[in-house]
XYZ file of C-alpha atoms in Angstrom:
162
model
C 0.000 0.000 0.000
C 0.971 3.636 -0.363
C 1.019 4.186 3.410
C 3.311 1.214 3.969
C 5.672 2.318 1.185
C 5.775 5.829 2.619
C 6.600 4.607 6.135
C 9.256 2.177 4.870
C 10.830 4.856 2.654
C 10.909 7.342 5.513
C 12.487 4.764 7.846
C 15.092 3.954 5.186
C 15.885 7.627 4.657
C 16.323 8.178 8.394
C 18.478 5.050 8.562
C 20.685 6.491 5.825
C 20.903 9.809 7.664
C 21.947 7.971 10.814
C 24.884 6.563 8.871
C 25.873 10.088 7.896
C 25.522 11.021 11.573
C 27.992 8.287 12.546
C 30.439 9.597 9.953
C 29.993 13.142 11.297
C 30.660 11.946 14.863
C 33.887 10.327 13.693
C 34.975 13.486 11.892
C 34.139 15.709 14.873
C 35.973 13.420 17.281
C 39.037 13.355 15.032
C 38.931 17.125 14.709
C 38.669 17.528 18.475
C 41.621 15.216 19.127
C 43.780 17.039 16.573
C 42.881 20.438 17.954
C 43.518 19.419 21.555
C 46.696 17.362 21.220
C 48.410 18.686 18.101
C 47.565 22.366 18.283
C 46.880 22.655 22.035
C 43.588 24.443 21.288
C 40.734 22.420 22.755
C 37.267 23.308 21.568
C 34.065 23.480 23.571
C 31.535 22.452 20.983
C 32.483 19.060 19.491
C 31.555 16.943 22.525
C 27.988 18.258 22.932
C 27.416 18.245 19.162
C 28.692 14.656 18.965
C 26.409 13.700 21.868
C 23.399 15.222 20.132
C 24.345 13.504 16.888
C 24.606 10.216 18.782
C 21.061 10.686 20.067
C 19.973 11.423 16.501
C 21.737 8.304 15.216
C 20.028 6.058 17.755
C 16.494 7.350 17.313
C 16.708 7.809 13.558
C 17.939 4.267 12.990
C 15.712 2.182 15.289
C 12.800 1.882 12.851
C 15.045 0.929 9.937
C 16.875 -1.582 12.140
C 13.537 -3.156 13.088
C 12.468 -3.216 9.446
C 15.669 -5.049 8.505
C 15.549 -7.468 11.438
C 18.751 -6.039 12.926
C 17.554 -5.919 16.535
C 18.689 -8.622 18.946
C 16.392 -11.618 19.108
C 16.527 -14.898 21.002
C 15.760 -17.337 18.187
C 16.788 -20.383 20.185
C 13.619 -20.241 22.279
C 11.464 -20.312 19.158
C 13.501 -23.150 17.633
C 12.952 -25.528 20.568
C 9.271 -24.748 21.143
C 6.488 -26.561 19.303
C 4.927 -24.457 16.538
C 1.791 -23.504 18.479
C 3.752 -22.570 21.594
C 6.191 -20.523 19.474
C 3.262 -18.628 17.956
C 1.760 -17.913 21.380
C 5.099 -16.710 22.769
C 5.574 -14.636 19.608
C 2.139 -13.038 20.041
C 2.821 -12.236 23.692
C 6.259 -10.872 22.829
C 4.931 -8.651 20.050
C 2.078 -7.395 22.222
C 4.434 -6.490 25.063
C 6.808 -4.838 22.581
C 4.043 -2.685 21.124
C 2.940 -1.694 24.631
C 6.511 -0.806 25.632
C 7.120 1.189 22.454
C 3.811 3.005 22.988
C 4.856 4.026 26.509
C 8.277 5.054 25.197
C 6.600 7.138 22.479
C 4.459 8.898 25.064
C 7.452 9.585 27.305
C 9.635 10.888 24.477
C 6.804 13.146 23.394
C 6.487 14.516 26.942
C 10.227 15.244 27.077
C 10.177 16.996 23.708
C 6.963 18.939 24.384
C 8.141 20.171 27.785
C 11.456 21.327 26.358
C 9.655 23.107 23.549
C 7.047 24.780 25.770
C 9.559 25.862 28.394
C 12.185 26.930 25.862
C 14.758 24.791 27.654
C 18.338 25.163 26.464
C 21.274 22.837 26.934
C 23.669 23.515 29.767
C 26.775 23.738 27.604
C 28.425 26.810 26.168
C 26.303 26.285 23.034
C 23.027 27.064 24.853
C 20.918 25.732 21.996
C 17.220 24.968 22.508
C 16.844 21.322 23.500
C 13.789 20.891 21.308
C 16.078 21.226 18.272
C 17.835 18.089 19.477
C 14.875 16.247 20.993
C 12.429 16.272 18.060
C 13.945 13.005 16.832
C 12.952 11.192 20.049
C 9.186 10.980 19.415
C 9.648 10.879 15.640
C 11.999 7.895 15.736
C 9.966 6.100 18.390
C 6.705 6.736 16.532
C 8.217 5.444 13.316
C 9.458 2.348 15.170
C 5.930 1.764 16.443
C 4.483 2.108 12.936
C 7.057 -0.293 11.477
C 6.404 -2.763 14.277
C 2.641 -2.630 13.760
C 3.045 -2.979 9.971
C 5.219 -6.049 10.518
C 2.784 -7.448 13.030
C -0.112 -7.294 10.583
C 1.893 -8.762 7.736
C 3.081 -11.835 9.647
C 3.648 -14.905 7.562
C 1.457 -17.728 8.819
C 4.506 -20.023 8.819
C 6.697 -17.567 10.737
C 7.636 -19.218 14.047
C 9.908 -16.523 15.461
C 8.384 -13.376 14.030
């Protein structure tokens, strides 16, 4: 469907951007090390920027990782269980996962919304508004929830582990 294709494309695009974020973190860290140890001119901005990029990388990649089956799973349990028991455990596991992700989505939204409403700024020398950094929290979590639900409803009848 169009909705599914849109969600999958958006998750893929964010996953790609997270890769660029990892590259940027590496470049910033290298720059910081060179400035501090070769030129004796430490900077004050690369650590917080790298930390914010790391947050972006995590929350922008979780939906794409779920879509590609890259999250950690315990397949052994499903391999030793009879088919019916594996399906029941899979259903319970998916239900609990959706509930957990839903709570996480709510909490990340609260964090973002409070920072936005209160105009909170970070406590570094950058003093940037935290909402500029935190918007990815509910977006990434919401996208993860959508991907998870799409996968849940498109389960193969022969899929033991999900």
